[in-house]
XYZ file of C-alpha atoms in Angstrom:
765
model
C 4.232 -34.010 -24.600
C 1.039 -35.573 -23.208
C 2.199 -34.907 -19.626
C 2.968 -31.324 -20.609
C -0.505 -30.791 -22.056
C -2.092 -32.320 -18.969
C -0.020 -30.017 -16.748
C -1.084 -27.033 -18.831
C -4.743 -28.077 -18.497
C -4.406 -28.357 -14.721
C -2.818 -24.905 -14.627
C -5.716 -23.263 -16.457
C -8.287 -25.088 -14.331
C -6.739 -23.923 -11.091
C -6.292 -20.362 -12.432
C -9.978 -20.174 -13.364
C -10.922 -21.525 -9.916
C -8.756 -18.921 -8.205
C -10.242 -16.092 -10.273
C -13.803 -17.244 -9.550
C -13.020 -17.430 -5.835
C -11.464 -13.976 -5.979
C -14.497 -12.496 -7.694
C -16.808 -13.950 -5.064
C -14.662 -12.705 -2.173
C -14.228 -9.270 -3.719
C -17.905 -8.580 -4.301
C -19.589 -10.687 -1.618
C -16.933 -11.088 1.076
C -17.117 -9.222 4.394
C -13.852 -7.246 4.313
C -12.811 -3.679 5.020
C -9.726 -1.463 4.814
C -8.001 -0.168 7.980
C -5.594 2.788 8.184
C -4.989 3.240 11.904
C -1.536 1.903 12.750
C -2.626 0.974 16.297
C -5.221 -1.384 14.858
C -2.477 -3.679 13.543
C -0.020 -3.519 16.416
C 0.108 -6.226 19.079
C -1.433 -5.739 22.499
C -0.290 -6.968 25.881
C -2.238 -9.651 27.711
C -3.696 -7.131 30.153
C -4.802 -4.802 27.364
C -6.484 -7.692 25.585
C -8.397 -8.397 28.785
C -9.566 -4.775 28.870
C -10.273 -4.561 25.140
C -14.044 -4.569 25.458
C -13.932 -2.082 28.312
C -11.679 0.200 26.287
C -13.976 0.044 23.266
C -17.022 0.778 25.387
C -15.374 3.714 27.155
C -13.638 5.378 24.242
C -15.485 4.405 21.058
C -17.694 7.469 21.258
C -14.684 9.677 21.979
C -12.875 8.318 18.918
C -15.703 9.713 16.810
C -15.544 13.147 18.389
C -13.580 16.179 17.243
C -12.587 19.111 19.438
C -12.549 22.651 18.049
C -11.071 25.589 20.005
C -11.514 29.183 18.815
C -9.834 32.276 20.296
C -9.658 35.929 19.303
C -11.796 39.049 19.392
C -14.422 37.483 17.136
C -14.210 34.033 18.724
C -17.833 33.942 19.845
C -19.009 35.089 16.419
C -16.810 32.470 14.773
C -18.241 29.799 17.032
C -21.772 30.747 16.012
C -20.697 30.602 12.355
C -19.320 27.120 12.939
C -22.545 25.967 14.594
C -24.586 27.372 11.704
C -22.465 25.742 8.977
C -21.593 22.374 10.433
C -24.910 20.728 9.571
C -24.188 21.274 5.887
C -21.575 18.518 6.125
C -23.166 15.076 6.070
C -22.537 12.719 8.997
C -21.254 15.575 11.188
C -23.208 17.114 14.071
C -22.268 19.557 16.778
C -22.733 18.176 20.272
C -24.551 20.436 22.703
C -22.671 21.470 25.824
C -25.545 22.501 28.107
C -24.734 24.707 31.055
C -25.745 22.667 34.099
C -28.431 24.227 36.258
C -27.260 24.495 39.829
C -30.854 24.407 41.064
C -31.444 21.110 39.255
C -28.226 19.663 40.651
C -28.985 20.645 44.248
C -32.564 19.421 43.955
C -31.269 16.086 42.717
C -28.764 15.677 45.579
C -31.045 16.958 48.351
C -32.676 13.578 49.193
C -29.178 12.130 49.713
C -27.677 15.196 51.459
C -26.645 13.313 54.577
C -24.458 10.875 52.574
C -21.759 13.319 51.451
C -18.879 14.687 53.494
C -15.714 16.361 52.254
C -12.354 15.684 53.839
C -12.739 18.924 55.861
C -15.972 17.708 57.437
C -14.555 14.213 57.975
C -11.500 15.556 59.783
C -13.616 17.716 62.111
C -16.750 15.585 62.493
C -16.238 15.281 66.278
C -15.414 18.963 66.799
C -18.508 21.156 66.954
C -16.459 24.365 67.057
C -14.499 23.392 63.932
C -17.714 22.408 62.160
C -19.230 25.793 63.038
C -16.164 27.544 61.633
C -16.416 25.531 58.394
C -20.047 26.523 57.990
C -19.354 30.161 58.869
C -16.570 30.363 56.277
C -19.033 29.240 53.644
C -21.822 31.557 54.692
C -19.643 34.693 54.597
C -18.797 33.941 50.963
C -21.663 36.005 49.651
C -21.025 35.044 46.016
C -20.887 31.317 46.708
C -23.800 29.920 44.676
C -23.578 26.502 46.296
C -24.400 27.920 49.734
C -27.369 29.950 48.536
C -28.686 26.986 46.539
C -28.503 24.425 49.351
C -28.725 26.183 52.714
C -32.522 26.008 52.839
C -32.645 22.222 52.344
C -29.208 21.225 53.681
C -28.436 23.737 56.453
C -25.461 21.784 57.748
C -23.773 23.049 54.518
C -21.976 19.730 54.069
C -23.738 19.346 50.716
C -22.682 22.820 49.548
C -19.073 22.090 50.460
C -19.213 18.690 48.799
C -20.750 19.837 45.490
C -18.368 22.764 45.199
C -15.350 20.469 45.594
C -16.707 17.746 43.310
C -17.716 20.021 40.438
C -14.609 22.216 40.555
C -12.428 19.123 40.288
C -13.858 18.302 36.865
C -12.480 21.339 35.112
C -12.622 25.075 34.641
C -15.285 25.272 31.936
C -17.256 28.499 31.918
C -20.145 29.700 29.772
C -20.914 32.848 27.794
C -24.219 33.156 25.976
C -24.669 29.430 26.426
C -21.318 28.604 24.797
C -18.635 26.741 26.744
C -15.161 28.237 26.983
C -11.945 27.754 28.912
C -9.341 30.294 29.916
C -5.815 29.138 29.142
C -2.597 31.016 28.553
C -4.458 34.267 29.391
C -6.904 33.764 26.515
C -10.473 32.572 26.245
C -10.985 29.564 23.972
C -14.551 28.762 22.966
C -14.935 25.016 22.719
C -17.100 22.884 20.442
C -17.316 19.127 20.201
C -18.305 17.609 16.882
C -19.551 14.078 16.396
C -18.709 12.246 13.175
C -20.759 9.125 12.524
C -17.971 6.895 11.196
C -19.947 3.657 11.439
C -20.199 2.100 7.991
C -18.182 4.844 6.289
C -15.475 3.867 3.832
C -12.089 5.569 3.798
C -12.945 7.770 0.828
C -16.018 9.177 2.590
C -14.051 9.758 5.809
C -11.317 11.540 3.874
C -13.941 13.655 2.091
C -15.499 14.689 5.415
C -12.064 15.606 6.755
C -11.358 17.752 3.698
C -14.687 19.578 3.996
C -14.185 20.215 7.703
C -10.674 21.571 7.221
C -11.927 23.838 4.449
C -14.720 25.119 6.704
C -12.263 25.726 9.546
C -9.908 27.628 7.240
C -12.773 29.763 5.885
C -14.004 30.666 9.383
C -10.535 31.483 10.721
C -9.814 33.671 7.667
C -13.146 35.488 7.597
C -13.373 36.086 11.349
C -9.647 36.627 11.918
C -9.486 34.086 14.741
C -7.224 31.255 15.789
C -8.991 27.941 15.212
C -7.472 24.692 16.459
C -8.906 21.234 15.934
C -8.116 17.723 17.064
C -9.465 14.251 16.335
C -8.691 10.795 14.987
C -10.581 11.530 11.762
C -7.884 13.945 10.588
C -5.061 11.469 11.269
C -6.961 8.738 9.432
C -7.556 11.003 6.455
C -3.909 12.076 6.259
C -2.689 8.478 6.586
C -5.118 7.327 3.914
C -4.090 10.039 1.466
C -0.439 9.350 2.137
C -0.765 5.575 1.728
C -2.782 5.935 -1.482
C -0.234 8.344 -2.938
C 2.621 6.018 -2.064
C 0.850 2.950 -3.436
C 0.259 4.647 -6.764
C 3.616 6.424 -6.961
C 5.789 3.569 -5.732
C 3.812 0.965 -7.655
C 3.991 2.845 -10.952
C 7.689 3.631 -10.469
C 8.504 0.023 -9.606
C 6.624 -1.440 -12.568
C 8.061 1.113 -15.018
C 11.596 0.552 -13.731
C 11.239 -3.216 -14.126
C 9.668 -2.985 -17.575
C 12.323 -0.562 -18.797
C 15.020 -2.904 -17.498
C 13.447 -5.820 -19.363
C 13.211 -3.801 -22.573
C 16.834 -2.648 -22.274
C 18.068 -6.244 -21.975
C 15.765 -8.213 -24.290
C 14.617 -5.559 -26.791
C 11.313 -7.211 -27.645
C 7.672 -7.095 -26.651
C 7.266 -10.729 -25.568
C 9.473 -10.456 -22.442
C 7.437 -7.414 -21.354
C 4.189 -9.327 -21.859
C 5.590 -12.321 -19.974
C 6.657 -10.134 -17.032
C 3.283 -8.380 -16.873
C 1.490 -11.751 -16.922
C 3.580 -13.123 -14.062
C 3.341 -9.952 -11.967
C -0.425 -9.717 -12.487
C -1.072 -13.340 -11.591
C 1.171 -13.102 -8.524
C -0.668 -10.016 -7.266
C -4.051 -11.664 -7.902
C -3.024 -14.793 -5.964
C -1.727 -12.704 -3.065
C -4.749 -10.402 -2.873
C -7.249 -13.255 -3.077
C -5.402 -15.084 -0.300
C -5.682 -12.017 1.934
C -9.400 -11.713 1.224
C -9.770 -15.405 2.053
C -7.958 -15.329 5.388
C -8.574 -11.797 6.694
C -11.702 -9.691 7.226
C -9.802 -6.459 7.780
C -6.966 -5.414 5.457
C -4.593 -2.653 6.472
C -3.647 -0.070 3.871
C 0.007 -0.460 4.860
C -0.232 -4.086 3.733
C -0.770 -2.890 0.184
C 2.260 -0.596 0.490
C 4.436 -3.482 1.667
C 2.854 -5.736 -0.972
C 4.774 -3.763 -3.584
C 7.783 -5.765 -2.404
C 6.244 -8.778 -4.122
C 7.267 -7.191 -7.432
C 10.921 -7.312 -6.389
C 10.849 -11.027 -5.612
C 8.526 -12.179 -8.393
C 10.519 -10.420 -11.067
C 13.490 -12.590 -10.046
C 11.581 -15.593 -11.322
C 10.828 -13.739 -14.562
C 14.447 -12.790 -15.168
C 15.664 -16.341 -14.662
C 12.941 -17.591 -17.011
C 13.808 -15.007 -19.671
C 17.567 -15.514 -19.470
C 17.157 -19.306 -19.686
C 14.293 -19.137 -22.207
C 16.226 -21.059 -24.882
C 16.679 -24.035 -22.531
C 13.024 -24.401 -21.455
C 11.531 -26.204 -24.429
C 8.733 -28.577 -23.534
C 10.488 -31.738 -24.620
C 13.352 -31.633 -22.150
C 13.964 -30.967 -18.494
C 13.550 -27.369 -17.411
C 16.793 -26.290 -15.665
C 14.853 -23.761 -13.571
C 12.565 -26.215 -11.814
C 15.016 -27.262 -9.156
C 16.553 -23.896 -8.161
C 13.289 -21.936 -8.410
C 11.352 -24.516 -6.408
C 14.056 -24.735 -3.766
C 14.212 -20.946 -3.618
C 10.426 -20.696 -3.253
C 10.373 -23.292 -0.470
C 13.058 -21.535 1.553
C 11.419 -18.130 1.038
C 7.987 -19.495 1.943
C 9.407 -21.042 5.126
C 10.770 -17.638 6.103
C 7.452 -15.895 5.541
C 5.452 -18.724 7.085
C 7.030 -17.783 10.402
C 5.157 -14.494 10.211
C 1.745 -15.956 9.347
C 0.943 -16.527 13.026
C 2.359 -13.156 14.053
C 0.372 -11.113 16.605
C 1.172 -8.172 14.332
C -1.677 -8.455 11.818
C 0.181 -6.396 9.196
C 2.945 -9.004 9.075
C 0.470 -11.865 8.895
C -1.208 -10.216 5.931
C 2.075 -9.461 4.163
C 3.291 -13.021 4.764
C 0.115 -14.556 3.300
C 0.268 -12.162 0.352
C 3.906 -13.029 -0.369
C 3.591 -16.803 -0.007
C 0.571 -17.153 -2.268
C 1.803 -14.479 -4.652
C 5.151 -16.247 -5.066
C 3.404 -19.577 -5.554
C 1.295 -18.097 -8.332
C 4.423 -16.648 -9.923
C 6.317 -19.944 -9.600
C 3.765 -22.124 -11.374
C 3.197 -19.438 -14.012
C 6.917 -19.196 -14.785
C 7.414 -22.966 -14.888
C 4.199 -23.981 -16.692
C 2.690 -21.066 -18.621
C 5.669 -19.070 -19.911
C 7.385 -21.951 -21.776
C 4.099 -22.447 -23.658
C 4.064 -18.907 -25.049
C 4.700 -18.768 -28.773
C 8.240 -17.608 -29.502
C 9.299 -17.745 -25.853
C 12.207 -20.102 -26.551
C 13.547 -17.626 -29.130
C 13.916 -14.721 -26.725
C 17.390 -13.218 -27.090
C 19.516 -10.848 -25.062
C 21.053 -7.611 -26.272
C 24.737 -7.480 -27.089
C 25.367 -4.962 -24.308
C 23.724 -7.254 -21.756
C 25.857 -10.142 -23.001
C 29.021 -8.092 -22.710
C 28.060 -6.796 -19.270
C 27.423 -10.251 -17.904
C 30.647 -11.632 -19.311
C 32.641 -8.765 -17.833
C 30.958 -9.287 -14.484
C 31.861 -12.950 -14.487
C 35.471 -12.093 -15.342
C 35.654 -9.625 -12.445
C 34.202 -12.016 -9.907
C 36.387 -14.863 -11.168
C 39.342 -12.745 -10.155
C 37.701 -11.842 -6.871
C 37.277 -15.547 -6.062
C 41.061 -15.785 -5.712
C 40.761 -13.623 -2.608
C 37.568 -15.014 -1.116
C 39.185 -15.873 2.232
C 40.683 -12.381 2.494
C 37.371 -10.767 1.585
C 35.425 -12.797 4.112
C 38.045 -11.984 6.760
C 37.839 -8.256 5.987
C 34.040 -8.470 6.158
C 34.215 -10.094 9.582
C 36.662 -7.429 10.837
C 34.507 -4.606 9.426
C 31.395 -5.993 11.078
C 33.282 -6.381 14.362
C 34.509 -2.767 14.251
C 31.029 -1.508 13.439
C 29.548 -3.627 16.225
C 31.986 -2.147 18.757
C 31.733 1.440 17.515
C 27.982 1.426 16.883
C 26.379 -1.701 18.329
C 23.024 -2.689 16.856
C 20.282 -1.223 19.030
C 16.525 -1.364 18.516
C 14.120 1.317 19.767
C 10.589 -0.034 20.111
C 8.798 3.245 20.864
C 5.653 3.076 18.733
C 5.496 6.885 18.636
C 8.478 6.837 16.286
C 6.244 5.009 13.797
C 3.661 7.808 13.735
C 3.092 8.745 10.101
C 0.889 11.805 10.722
C 2.274 15.059 9.287
C 4.226 17.316 11.611
C 1.701 20.163 11.482
C -1.116 17.894 12.618
C 0.916 16.472 15.511
C 1.888 19.983 16.638
C -1.762 21.057 16.603
C -2.748 17.998 18.670
C -0.080 18.890 21.224
C -1.315 22.477 21.460
C -4.920 21.381 21.990
C -3.763 18.937 24.668
C -1.914 21.720 26.496
C -4.909 24.039 26.397
C -7.274 21.354 27.683
C -4.735 20.309 30.311
C -4.499 16.674 29.353
C -1.020 16.648 27.847
C 1.009 14.148 29.780
C -2.017 13.002 31.746
C -2.482 9.327 32.435
C -5.662 7.298 32.361
C -6.716 4.349 34.453
C -9.453 1.920 33.448
C -11.461 0.005 36.021
C -13.855 -2.801 35.224
C -16.268 -4.806 37.382
C -19.363 -6.968 37.167
C -21.576 -4.609 39.189
C -21.716 -0.809 39.353
C -21.066 -0.766 43.096
C -18.027 -3.031 42.764
C -16.778 -0.615 40.089
C -17.275 2.435 42.332
C -15.682 0.722 45.340
C -12.649 -0.264 43.283
C -12.403 3.336 42.041
C -12.266 4.592 45.609
C -9.729 1.972 46.590
C -7.472 2.996 43.711
C -7.761 6.725 44.451
C -7.112 6.238 48.169
C -4.012 4.194 47.357
C -2.636 6.736 44.873
C -3.266 9.801 47.034
C -1.816 8.116 50.119
C 1.635 8.150 48.500
C 1.194 10.969 45.957
C -0.972 13.529 47.724
C -0.498 16.247 45.073
C -1.877 14.140 42.274
C -5.035 15.511 40.678
C -7.678 12.900 39.903
C -10.583 13.639 37.562
C -13.430 11.198 37.281
C -16.812 10.172 38.554
C -15.609 9.567 42.103
C -16.542 12.943 43.595
C -20.034 13.121 42.180
C -20.988 9.521 42.897
C -19.401 7.710 45.859
C -20.147 4.049 46.290
C -23.064 3.018 48.486
C -20.531 1.641 50.948
C -18.850 5.034 51.304
C -22.159 6.873 51.411
C -23.205 4.607 54.301
C -19.960 5.407 56.123
C -20.490 9.158 55.721
C -24.136 8.864 56.731
C -23.248 6.952 59.881
C -20.581 9.503 60.863
C -22.916 12.450 60.271
C -25.827 10.788 62.099
C -23.629 9.952 65.079
C -22.204 13.478 65.226
C -25.692 14.954 64.984
C -26.932 12.718 67.797
C -24.046 13.953 69.939
C -25.028 17.563 69.200
C -21.966 18.408 67.111
C -24.109 20.235 64.501
C -26.201 22.382 66.871
C -24.022 25.448 66.399
C -24.030 24.943 62.632
C -27.807 24.688 62.435
C -28.105 27.759 64.643
C -26.471 29.844 61.908
C -29.492 29.452 59.634
C -32.020 28.693 62.325
C -33.282 25.767 60.269
C -33.904 22.201 61.344
C -32.782 19.223 59.306
C -33.898 15.916 60.833
C -31.922 12.888 59.718
C -34.107 10.190 58.236
C -33.333 6.596 57.317
C -30.357 6.029 55.015
C -31.238 6.368 51.327
C -28.329 5.744 48.944
C -27.728 7.453 45.610
C -27.344 4.557 43.177
C -25.531 4.398 39.879
C -28.831 3.823 38.068
C -30.400 6.873 39.697
C -27.387 9.023 38.838
C -27.796 8.085 35.160
C -31.263 9.647 35.300
C -30.094 12.871 36.957
C -28.913 16.250 35.628
C -25.252 15.114 35.583
C -25.925 11.988 33.536
C -23.711 13.351 30.707
C -20.724 13.260 33.048
C -21.481 9.683 34.027
C -21.768 8.694 30.376
C -18.441 10.393 29.678
C -16.535 8.613 32.453
C -18.283 5.226 32.546
C -19.790 2.594 30.267
C -21.997 -0.469 30.400
C -21.200 -3.218 27.927
C -21.704 -6.902 27.254
C -18.884 -9.262 28.095
C -19.166 -12.765 26.691
C -16.378 -14.089 28.925
C -18.375 -13.681 32.124
C -21.562 -15.270 33.368
C -23.031 -11.825 33.909
C -24.344 -10.340 30.672
C -23.421 -6.807 31.713
C -20.020 -5.462 32.611
C -19.250 -2.013 33.984
C -16.203 0.144 33.379
C -14.987 3.648 34.139
C -11.836 5.659 33.639
C -9.888 8.140 35.730
C -7.620 10.935 34.505
C -4.458 11.555 36.519
C -2.659 14.909 36.249
C 0.151 16.929 37.848
C 2.670 14.125 38.302
C 3.619 10.747 36.913
C 2.750 7.603 38.783
C 5.425 6.353 41.124
C 7.092 2.999 40.488
C 5.372 1.520 43.563
C 1.949 2.629 42.370
C 2.586 1.307 38.862
C 3.582 -2.054 40.348
C 0.499 -2.090 42.588
C -1.787 -1.309 39.644
C -0.170 -3.991 37.527
C -0.968 -6.570 40.189
C -4.652 -5.612 40.229
C -6.541 -7.573 37.577
C -9.467 -5.125 37.572
C -7.375 -2.019 36.884
C -5.310 -1.142 33.826
C -3.109 1.834 33.101
C -4.436 3.091 29.785
C -1.218 4.045 28.028
C -1.587 2.787 24.487
C 1.822 3.973 23.320
C 3.688 2.389 26.219
C 1.625 -0.789 26.097
C 2.117 -1.275 22.365
C 5.814 -0.395 22.633
C 6.288 -3.084 25.270
C 4.438 -5.577 23.111
C 6.549 -4.579 20.092
C 9.694 -5.133 22.129
C 8.589 -8.613 23.162
C 7.514 -9.457 19.647
C 10.772 -8.167 18.148
C 12.748 -10.413 20.464
C 10.586 -13.341 19.361
C 11.085 -12.488 15.694
C 14.826 -12.254 16.242
C 14.951 -15.764 17.663
C 12.718 -17.044 14.868
C 15.035 -15.500 12.298
C 18.031 -17.087 13.980
C 16.251 -20.436 14.012
C 15.208 -20.088 10.372
C 18.761 -19.163 9.384
C 20.139 -22.199 11.189
C 17.666 -24.437 9.348
C 18.586 -22.863 5.990
C 22.278 -23.170 6.790
C 21.865 -26.871 7.560
C 20.044 -27.335 4.236
C 22.806 -25.520 2.336
C 25.530 -27.528 4.083
C 23.724 -30.804 3.432
C 22.970 -29.937 -0.180
C 26.209 -28.331 -1.346
C 28.855 -29.602 1.053
C 30.800 -28.061 3.902
C 32.855 -25.468 2.001
C 30.207 -24.238 -0.448
C 27.473 -24.392 2.156
C 29.569 -22.454 4.670
C 30.441 -19.764 2.122
C 26.794 -19.462 1.114
C 25.762 -19.139 4.756
C 28.429 -16.535 5.483
C 27.394 -14.496 2.444
C 23.746 -14.597 3.558
C 24.456 -13.717 7.193
C 27.003 -11.057 6.244
C 24.557 -9.243 3.976
C 21.924 -9.224 6.739
C 24.333 -7.845 9.365
C 25.679 -5.222 6.978
C 22.129 -4.095 6.192
C 21.258 -3.646 9.872
C 24.535 -1.965 10.811
C 24.552 0.520 7.937
C 20.828 1.246 8.369
C 21.537 2.263 11.936
C 24.314 4.585 10.792
C 21.972 6.296 8.322
C 18.848 6.528 10.501
C 20.327 6.611 14.049
C 18.034 3.866 15.317
C 16.444 0.592 14.293
C 12.909 -0.631 14.772
C 11.077 -3.878 14.239
C 10.570 -3.156 10.535
C 14.348 -3.032 9.987
C 14.485 -6.494 11.490
C 11.641 -7.700 9.298
C 13.529 -6.427 6.257
C 16.228 -8.941 7.146
C 13.743 -11.712 6.391
C 13.394 -10.493 2.817
C 17.157 -10.018 2.512
C 17.717 -13.618 3.573
C 15.033 -14.768 1.117
C 16.720 -12.947 -1.766
C 20.176 -14.049 -0.610
C 19.109 -17.696 -0.583
C 17.783 -17.388 -4.139
C 21.073 -15.898 -5.294
C 23.372 -18.412 -3.633
C 21.217 -21.373 -4.726
C 21.428 -20.322 -8.374
C 25.172 -19.804 -8.104
C 25.544 -23.225 -6.508
C 23.334 -24.929 -9.099
C 24.742 -23.253 -12.224
C 28.078 -21.863 -11.091
C 29.496 -18.406 -11.764
C 28.572 -18.273 -15.418
C 27.245 -15.488 -17.578
C 23.570 -16.468 -17.719
C 23.285 -16.812 -13.967
C 25.186 -13.584 -13.373
C 22.940 -11.703 -15.815
C 19.727 -13.035 -14.251
C 20.896 -12.205 -10.721
C 22.146 -8.756 -11.805
C 18.762 -7.979 -13.331
C 17.094 -9.297 -10.185
C 19.265 -7.098 -7.949
C 18.669 -3.988 -10.074
C 14.910 -4.496 -10.152
C 14.770 -5.274 -6.425
C 16.818 -2.167 -5.676
C 14.352 -0.094 -7.704
C 11.326 -1.678 -6.022
C 12.614 -1.643 -2.453
C 14.825 1.410 -2.707
C 11.842 3.631 -3.485
C 10.264 2.579 -0.179
C 13.113 4.291 1.662
C 11.579 7.616 0.598
C 8.209 6.831 2.167
C 6.786 9.315 4.661
C 5.654 6.346 6.761
C 8.546 5.470 9.148
C 7.720 1.753 9.123
C 7.879 1.612 5.329
C 10.990 3.789 4.964
C 12.885 1.746 7.564
C 11.996 -1.441 5.745
C 12.995 -0.032 2.348
C 16.345 1.344 3.489
C 17.457 -1.905 5.091
C 16.372 -4.046 2.129
C 18.151 -1.724 -0.321
C 21.425 -1.983 1.600
C 20.965 -5.737 1.939
C 20.403 -6.202 -1.808
C 23.633 -4.371 -2.639
C 25.472 -6.407 -0.011
C 24.237 -9.804 -1.155
C 24.857 -8.942 -4.811
C 28.511 -8.369 -3.923
C 28.848 -11.348 -1.572
C 26.789 -14.091 -3.247
C 29.195 -14.716 -6.205
C 31.989 -15.363 -3.708
C 30.192 -18.543 -2.650
C 30.162 -19.872 -6.263
C 32.677 -21.977 -8.145
C 34.788 -20.402 -10.832
C 33.333 -20.676 -14.332
C 35.194 -23.089 -16.571
C 33.477 -22.643 -19.913
C 31.810 -19.358 -20.780
C 31.389 -19.898 -24.496
C 27.810 -21.118 -24.116
C 26.507 -17.656 -23.231
C 26.114 -16.485 -26.802
C 23.427 -14.136 -27.960
C 20.749 -16.654 -28.630
């Protein structure tokens, strides 16, 4: 009794310590909630190397929203939007100033001898061809580039160059100072909104999204226009609302289902109180552990954390069914099987702690610490509750369990036949519908269909649907620009029809400017431009080479374009404090296999394809998880064989493996494909299966064990089965597979047990 009191004292001391730690972490810890699925997915080695460059280039874009308005009253609607947007906190409309051609030409004039288009380069030694090029430009009376530059750059190479460079960036026009594009034979007025998301919590972001959508709906209704919008904010808001709804709905349903099941079997208040105590403590342990080990918690973690209820309640059911045998003055029969079950389950989840998929690491930590809290609560605290040893079971529960034992006792006579039929069924299913995983991360997109369709439409109108992006990084701006030119020259050499949008046309590297200057100066010295200059009758002496630098360009009238396509950031991994990066947009055709291979071999260039990159990483990670699961199963099988002998251990292993394979095979039949979350569900199936077979091996196929496992299976089916209805593909895949696995292991686990010899001890006490 003294040891028991000391153990109880230790329990309360550690519980108080955990609660104090949790309070500190909750109120003073540096943690935040994430909702973006990409934030938790693994990244390839190359993408990790470009992570800082990516953040520098696209952070500002991630906080921008695009609004397109078309219709007879589109311009009026756009003005209404501009007038109302400031009423929404943290949201501003970004100006889209119409560039002044006079400012642009004045800026480029000092460097006019450094720029030659391909037409001038091809004909630089042919004075007649150069004269024809200049004449063709002059006769274009409406060409603003000629009229703006001919007085200061009479060779007209600058006019030709600026026209080509600016037209390559897009077809944006202006009306009354408002930018618009013409697509699908309609004019779409375009606005870009900036949302200051820094420091905002999810509730505030969701509130801003709701207000914006309401404003958009009001404007489109009042002005009778089509209004389309696009931006990460809306996806985040929808994902947040969906996750919150599922957490509350699934959580409430799971708890109510479990509590109703407890009431139906035990018909008293104490078992309900005991279950609530264990569930609460388990959740507290798990949540505090996550706060301790992670700074950023994903909302999906809390959705998956509901699965803790399904495992923890197993411990409760065993404790309640065996309540009359857990008095403090004798050995608790649950210590051995529950501890062994916890150890095997913890080993399975421990594999995921070091996962590159942060969601899995968080879930694993939550489950391990949550189960530990439940284990010590069930073994130490519950037996101390007044009246706990007098908990009884209803007559119907007693009858049900006895009938179940009788049925499975008969089934045990055909265990070899059943296992053989299972093997044949799995073989037929494997041949007819072999297990196949699809690792495309786009299949895990949880955004609503209407929002995805709107994003696609905006992408089509802005002509970036299907476009590819390249990122280039370097330690100096000139190295960055030279690499950009090298990449473009390589791509266009083999794919001449590819359209490249970027900074390259407006700002060549100093090296290329020097090359163009030398060619022009040489041609001028040889008199190749005499006929061209005669057209205007103006002289244009060539002075010493003066390059247009990256720093100077950032101070010019096109600085906004430079800021859009390039970034300067700090990189701690290099000796140079500053790092430079830019991106290119590739349209018209996909990259060839040779070009993709060439880019992959270049350490300073990365193909920015988040979906493909993450999908590849998911595929590699899934293969690693598969081997880890196989290794974990082999270890568990060895333990079962060593602990319970060859026959019992083999049957237990077959039951566990069979339930996992059935779950995967049938899940594929229902959902047409499997993903990594189906595979992760197998881990939980194996954890539950091990608990079941261990209890059957320790206590045999007798009524108490059958009742506890039946209650466990029913509660787990309620908890995990509800996840199959989630709108989040990752969650629904997980739930479906676990539900099938629970049913499978419930049917297979008793086959590994010995027949019951004496059932009279079940009773109703």
